[in-house]
PDB file of C-alpha atoms in Angstrom:
ATOM      1  CA  ALA A  54    -125.135 -32.401  60.400  1.00 86.00           C
ATOM      2  CA  GLY A  55    -122.485 -33.873  58.162  1.00 90.00           C
ATOM      3  CA  ALA A  56    -122.280 -33.309  54.421  1.00 93.00           C
ATOM      4  CA  PRO A  57    -123.813 -35.880  52.048  1.00 95.00           C
ATOM      5  CA  THR A  58    -121.433 -38.470  50.594  1.00 93.00           C
ATOM      6  CA  ALA A  59    -121.208 -40.628  47.477  1.00 93.00           C
ATOM      7  CA  VAL A  60    -122.710 -37.948  45.219  1.00 93.00           C
ATOM      8  CA  VAL A  61    -123.179 -39.316  41.683  1.00 92.00           C
ATOM      9  CA  ALA A  62    -124.735 -37.973  38.486  1.00 91.00           C
ATOM     10  CA  SER A  63    -126.427 -39.733  35.616  1.00 87.00           C
ATOM     11  CA  ALA A  64    -126.605 -37.384  32.622  1.00 84.00           C
ATOM     12  CA  ARG A  65    -129.930 -37.185  30.796  1.00 76.00           C
ATOM     13  CA  GLY A  66    -129.767 -34.962  27.718  1.00 77.00           C
ATOM     14  CA  THR A  67    -129.768 -31.392  29.033  1.00 82.00           C
ATOM     15  CA  GLY A  68    -130.138 -32.534  32.621  1.00 86.00           C
ATOM     16  CA  ALA A  69    -128.741 -34.910  35.176  1.00 90.00           C
ATOM     17  CA  LEU A  70    -130.101 -37.122  37.932  1.00 91.00           C
ATOM     18  CA  LEU A  71    -128.071 -36.395  41.064  1.00 94.00           C
ATOM     19  CA  SER A  72    -128.154 -38.882  43.908  1.00 95.00           C
ATOM     20  CA  TRP A  73    -126.241 -39.090  47.180  1.00 96.00           C
ATOM     21  CA  THR A  74    -125.995 -40.873  50.510  1.00 95.00           C
ATOM     22  CA  ALA A  75    -127.353 -39.143  53.604  1.00 94.00           C
ATOM     23  CA  PRO A  76    -124.696 -38.345  56.189  1.00 94.00           C
ATOM     24  CA  VAL A  77    -124.278 -40.695  59.130  1.00 91.00           C
ATOM     25  CA  ASP A  78    -124.192 -37.681  61.474  1.00 89.00           C
ATOM     26  CA  ASP A  79    -127.503 -35.813  61.362  1.00 90.00           C
ATOM     27  CA  GLY A  80    -126.373 -33.358  64.065  1.00 88.00           C
ATOM     28  CA  GLY A  81    -129.012 -34.576  66.487  1.00 91.00           C
ATOM     29  CA  GLU A  82    -131.945 -33.375  64.359  1.00 92.00           C
ATOM     30  CA  PRO A  83    -133.778 -35.073  61.488  1.00 94.00           C
ATOM     31  CA  ILE A  84    -132.697 -34.058  57.995  1.00 95.00           C
ATOM     32  CA  THR A  85    -135.443 -31.922  56.438  1.00 95.00           C
ATOM     33  CA  ASP A  86    -133.922 -30.948  53.109  1.00 96.00           C
ATOM     34  CA  TYR A  87    -130.851 -30.868  50.884  1.00 96.00           C
ATOM     35  CA  ALA A  88    -129.480 -27.841  49.077  1.00 96.00           C
ATOM     36  CA  ILE A  89    -127.987 -28.343  45.624  1.00 96.00           C
ATOM     37  CA  ARG A  90    -125.722 -25.993  43.737  1.00 96.00           C
ATOM     38  CA  TYR A  91    -124.080 -26.373  40.349  1.00 96.00           C
ATOM     39  CA  ARG A  92    -122.015 -24.507  37.770  1.00 95.00           C
ATOM     40  CA  ALA A  93    -120.289 -25.089  34.474  1.00 94.00           C
ATOM     41  CA  ILE A  94    -116.625 -25.927  35.037  1.00 92.00           C
ATOM     42  CA  GLY A  95    -114.700 -22.658  34.994  1.00 90.00           C
ATOM     43  CA  ALA A  96    -117.702 -20.481  35.878  1.00 93.00           C
ATOM     44  CA  ALA A  97    -117.186 -18.240  38.889  1.00 94.00           C
ATOM     45  CA  ALA A  98    -120.730 -18.262  40.249  1.00 96.00           C
ATOM     46  CA  TRP A  99    -122.751 -21.200  41.533  1.00 96.00           C
ATOM     47  CA  THR A 100    -126.449 -21.596  40.733  1.00 95.00           C
ATOM     48  CA  THR A 101    -128.676 -22.912  43.509  1.00 95.00           C
ATOM     49  CA  ALA A 102    -131.242 -25.437  42.287  1.00 94.00           C
ATOM     50  CA  THR A 103    -134.844 -24.486  42.979  1.00 91.00           C
ATOM     51  CA  LYS A 104    -136.669 -27.424  44.492  1.00 89.00           C
ATOM     52  CA  PRO A 105    -139.321 -28.207  47.090  1.00 88.00           C
ATOM     53  CA  ALA A 106    -138.038 -29.092  50.547  1.00 89.00           C
ATOM     54  CA  SER A 107    -137.487 -32.836  50.740  1.00 92.00           C
ATOM     55  CA  ALA A 108    -135.311 -35.343  52.580  1.00 92.00           C
ATOM     56  CA  THR A 109    -135.177 -37.414  49.363  1.00 94.00           C
ATOM     57  CA  THR A 110    -131.607 -38.254  48.354  1.00 95.00           C
ATOM     58  CA  ASN A 111    -131.944 -37.516  44.632  1.00 95.00           C
ATOM     59  CA  PHE A 112    -132.903 -34.645  42.381  1.00 94.00           C
ATOM     60  CA  VAL A 113    -133.095 -34.024  38.621  1.00 92.00           C
ATOM     61  CA  LEU A 114    -131.330 -30.888  37.383  1.00 92.00           C
ATOM     62  CA  LEU A 115    -132.927 -29.598  34.167  1.00 90.00           C
ATOM     63  CA  GLY A 116    -132.187 -26.836  31.688  1.00 88.00           C
ATOM     64  CA  LEU A 117    -128.450 -27.420  31.394  1.00 89.00           C
ATOM     65  CA  VAL A 118    -126.488 -26.881  28.174  1.00 86.00           C
ATOM     66  CA  HIS A 119    -125.758 -29.817  25.843  1.00 83.00           C
ATOM     67  CA  THR A 120    -122.290 -31.403  26.104  1.00 84.00           C
ATOM     68  CA  THR A 121    -121.156 -29.061  28.876  1.00 88.00           C
ATOM     69  CA  VAL A 122    -119.093 -30.210  31.850  1.00 91.00           C
ATOM     70  CA  TYR A 123    -120.651 -29.198  35.168  1.00 93.00           C
ATOM     71  CA  GLU A 124    -119.852 -29.674  38.808  1.00 94.00           C
ATOM     72  CA  ALA A 125    -122.429 -30.040  41.574  1.00 95.00           C
ATOM     73  CA  GLN A 126    -122.419 -30.075  45.362  1.00 95.00           C
ATOM     74  CA  VAL A 127    -125.023 -31.027  47.954  1.00 96.00           C
ATOM     75  CA  ALA A 128    -125.487 -29.808  51.547  1.00 96.00           C
ATOM     76  CA  THR A 129    -127.635 -31.269  54.324  1.00 95.00           C
ATOM     77  CA  ILE A 130    -130.270 -29.090  56.004  1.00 95.00           C
ATOM     78  CA  ASN A 131    -132.010 -29.577  59.352  1.00 95.00           C
ATOM     79  CA  ARG A 132    -133.266 -27.382  62.221  1.00 93.00           C
ATOM     80  CA  ASN A 133    -129.665 -26.611  63.154  1.00 92.00           C
ATOM     81  CA  GLY A 134    -128.887 -25.150  59.704  1.00 93.00           C
ATOM     82  CA  SER A 135    -126.818 -26.322  56.735  1.00 94.00           C
ATOM     83  CA  SER A 136    -123.819 -28.606  56.612  1.00 95.00           C
ATOM     84  CA  ASP A 137    -120.680 -27.952  54.634  1.00 95.00           C
ATOM     85  CA  TRP A 138    -120.993 -28.671  50.911  1.00 96.00           C
ATOM     86  CA  SER A 139    -120.177 -32.162  49.690  1.00 95.00           C
ATOM     87  CA  THR A 140    -117.142 -32.829  47.550  1.00 92.00           C
ATOM     88  CA  SER A 141    -117.680 -31.479  44.019  1.00 90.00           C
ATOM     89  CA  LEU A 142    -118.956 -33.954  41.468  1.00 88.00           C
ATOM     90  CA  GLY A 143    -118.123 -33.404  37.792  1.00 89.00           C
ATOM     91  CA  PHE A 144    -120.402 -34.599  34.982  1.00 89.00           C
ATOM     92  CA  ARG A 145    -121.049 -33.888  31.285  1.00 87.00           C
ATOM     93  CA  THR A 146    -124.480 -33.448  29.766  1.00 85.00           C
ATOM     94  CA  LEU A 147    -125.240 -35.575  26.721  1.00 79.00           C
ATOM     95  CA  VAL A 148    -125.851 -34.998  23.071  1.00 72.00           C
ATOM     96  CA  VAL A 149    -129.525 -35.548  22.237  1.00 72.00           C
ATOM     97  CA  ALA A 150    -131.538 -35.635  19.048  1.00 76.00           C
ATOM     98  CA  PRO A 151    -131.900 -32.209  17.422  1.00 82.00           C
ATOM     99  CA  ASN A 152    -135.206 -30.420  17.137  1.00 83.00           C
ATOM    100  CA  ALA A 153    -137.088 -30.881  13.875  1.00 89.00           C
ATOM    101  CA  PRO A 154    -136.580 -28.536  10.931  1.00 91.00           C
ATOM    102  CA  THR A 155    -139.182 -25.786  10.492  1.00 91.00           C
ATOM    103  CA  ASN A 156    -140.747 -23.814   7.634  1.00 93.00           C
ATOM    104  CA  ILE A 157    -140.919 -26.835   5.354  1.00 93.00           C
ATOM    105  CA  ALA A 158    -142.083 -25.803   1.895  1.00 92.00           C
ATOM    106  CA  ALA A 159    -142.724 -27.756  -1.286  1.00 92.00           C
ATOM    107  CA  LEU A 160    -142.891 -26.746  -4.933  1.00 92.00           C
ATOM    108  CA  ALA A 161    -144.361 -29.286  -7.350  1.00 92.00           C
ATOM    109  CA  GLY A 162    -142.630 -30.000 -10.645  1.00 92.00           C
ATOM    110  CA  ASN A 163    -142.752 -32.623 -13.369  1.00 95.00           C
ATOM    111  CA  ALA A 164    -142.674 -35.961 -11.461  1.00 93.00           C
ATOM    112  CA  ALA A 165    -140.736 -34.185  -8.682  1.00 93.00           C
ATOM    113  CA  ILE A 166    -141.162 -31.923  -5.656  1.00 93.00           C
ATOM    114  CA  GLN A 167    -138.582 -29.366  -4.571  1.00 93.00           C
ATOM    115  CA  THR A 168    -138.506 -29.311  -0.769  1.00 93.00           C
ATOM    116  CA  THR A 169    -136.908 -26.591   1.362  1.00 93.00           C
ATOM    117  CA  TRP A 170    -136.668 -26.096   5.135  1.00 93.00           C
ATOM    118  CA  VAL A 171    -134.982 -24.146   7.905  1.00 92.00           C
ATOM    119  CA  ALA A 172    -132.517 -26.056  10.090  1.00 89.00           C
ATOM    120  CA  PRO A 173    -133.400 -26.226  13.803  1.00 86.00           C
ATOM    121  CA  VAL A 174    -131.743 -23.722  16.121  1.00 81.00           C
ATOM    122  CA  ASP A 175    -131.226 -26.444  18.754  1.00 77.00           C
ATOM    123  CA  ASN A 176    -128.974 -29.056  17.183  1.00 75.00           C
ATOM    124  CA  GLY A 177    -128.944 -31.279  20.290  1.00 72.00           C
ATOM    125  CA  GLY A 178    -125.345 -30.464  21.118  1.00 70.00           C
ATOM    126  CA  ALA A 179    -123.697 -31.751  17.941  1.00 73.00           C
ATOM    127  CA  ASN A 180    -123.461 -30.679  14.314  1.00 80.00           C
ATOM    128  CA  ILE A 181    -126.292 -31.925  12.123  1.00 86.00           C
ATOM    129  CA  THR A 182    -124.692 -34.266   9.614  1.00 86.00           C
ATOM    130  CA  GLN A 183    -127.649 -35.113   7.407  1.00 89.00           C
ATOM    131  CA  PHE A 184    -131.243 -34.234   6.604  1.00 91.00           C
ATOM    132  CA  GLU A 185    -133.582 -36.888   5.295  1.00 91.00           C
ATOM    133  CA  VAL A 186    -136.694 -36.037   3.325  1.00 92.00           C
ATOM    134  CA  GLN A 187    -139.406 -38.668   3.395  1.00 92.00           C
ATOM    135  CA  ARG A 188    -142.405 -38.847   1.108  1.00 93.00           C
ATOM    136  CA  ARG A 189    -145.584 -40.849   0.839  1.00 93.00           C
ATOM    137  CA  LEU A 190    -148.796 -40.912  -1.058  1.00 92.00           C
ATOM    138  CA  VAL A 191    -151.537 -39.580   1.225  1.00 88.00           C
ATOM    139  CA  SER A 192    -152.182 -42.264   3.900  1.00 83.00           C
ATOM    140  CA  GLY A 193    -149.456 -44.449   2.384  1.00 89.00           C
ATOM    141  CA  VAL A 194    -146.200 -45.747   3.827  1.00 94.00           C
ATOM    142  CA  TRP A 195    -143.320 -43.331   4.407  1.00 93.00           C
ATOM    143  CA  ALA A 196    -140.270 -43.867   2.187  1.00 91.00           C
ATOM    144  CA  THR A 197    -136.985 -42.018   1.879  1.00 91.00           C
ATOM    145  CA  GLY A 198    -137.121 -39.412  -0.850  1.00 89.00           C
ATOM    146  CA  GLY A 199    -133.453 -38.552  -0.448  1.00 87.00           C
ATOM    147  CA  THR A 200    -130.801 -37.278   1.945  1.00 89.00           C
ATOM    148  CA  VAL A 201    -128.512 -34.249   1.868  1.00 89.00           C
ATOM    149  CA  ASN A 202    -125.495 -32.975   3.787  1.00 88.00           C
ATOM    150  CA  GLY A 203    -126.712 -31.419   7.036  1.00 82.00           C
ATOM    151  CA  ALA A 204    -123.897 -28.892   7.211  1.00 79.00           C
ATOM    152  CA  THR A 205    -124.751 -27.115   3.967  1.00 82.00           C
ATOM    153  CA  ALA A 206    -128.009 -28.200   2.324  1.00 84.00           C
ATOM    154  CA  ARG A 207    -131.528 -26.938   2.982  1.00 90.00           C
ATOM    155  CA  LEU A 208    -133.066 -28.085  -0.300  1.00 90.00           C
ATOM    156  CA  LEU A 209    -133.774 -31.467  -1.867  1.00 90.00           C
ATOM    157  CA  VAL A 210    -135.628 -32.383  -5.040  1.00 92.00           C
ATOM    158  CA  VAL A 211    -137.610 -35.589  -4.496  1.00 93.00           C
ATOM    159  CA  GLN A 212    -137.835 -37.305  -7.870  1.00 92.00           C
ATOM    160  CA  ARG A 213    -139.538 -40.273  -9.530  1.00 91.00           C
ATOM    161  CA  LEU A 214    -143.007 -39.279  -8.360  1.00 92.00           C
ATOM    162  CA  ARG A 215    -146.285 -39.804 -10.191  1.00 91.00           C
ATOM    163  CA  ASN A 216    -147.785 -36.707 -11.778  1.00 93.00           C
ATOM    164  CA  GLY A 217    -151.339 -36.067 -10.588  1.00 91.00           C
ATOM    165  CA  SER A 218    -150.803 -37.857  -7.241  1.00 92.00           C
ATOM    166  CA  THR A 219    -150.955 -36.139  -3.853  1.00 92.00           C
ATOM    167  CA  TYR A 220    -147.877 -36.578  -1.660  1.00 92.00           C
ATOM    168  CA  GLU A 221    -146.996 -35.731   1.929  1.00 91.00           C
ATOM    169  CA  LEU A 222    -143.450 -34.765   2.858  1.00 92.00           C
ATOM    170  CA  ARG A 223    -141.488 -34.565   6.085  1.00 91.00           C
ATOM    171  CA  VAL A 224    -137.889 -33.630   6.892  1.00 93.00           C
TER     172      VAL A 224
END
């Protein structure tokens, strides 16, 4: 069988949807599967995608690294064996929203609450530029309590609160 053609990738966060066109020449046997391999540009070794056997002409690669340039190839499989690999396709994974901060703590003061947190380990592929602390009276509407520089700050004092009231906070 011939190799697949027109291989394209649509990046999706830390993954990519690969799609391709089945070869015109099936080698006289029906196509039963496609093999997919990928690697980060510059890496020596290819990784073979683990997938169920299928003659479907698309597959979603998951678990890639944010903002990394990869290349992928596809081969046709039938009873006669595997085709040559397709031409390499280069693509870059995308930046996505970071994970949420953890270990949020609050210390009540006079008409204020000091809020601290731990920045997420997974920043989504880009530097965190800002943290926003929101506050609300229990069951009320969320409002911004303040913002701080994401590169350096892990503490914000939310001010102008009412003493004796119960507040909820989120970062």
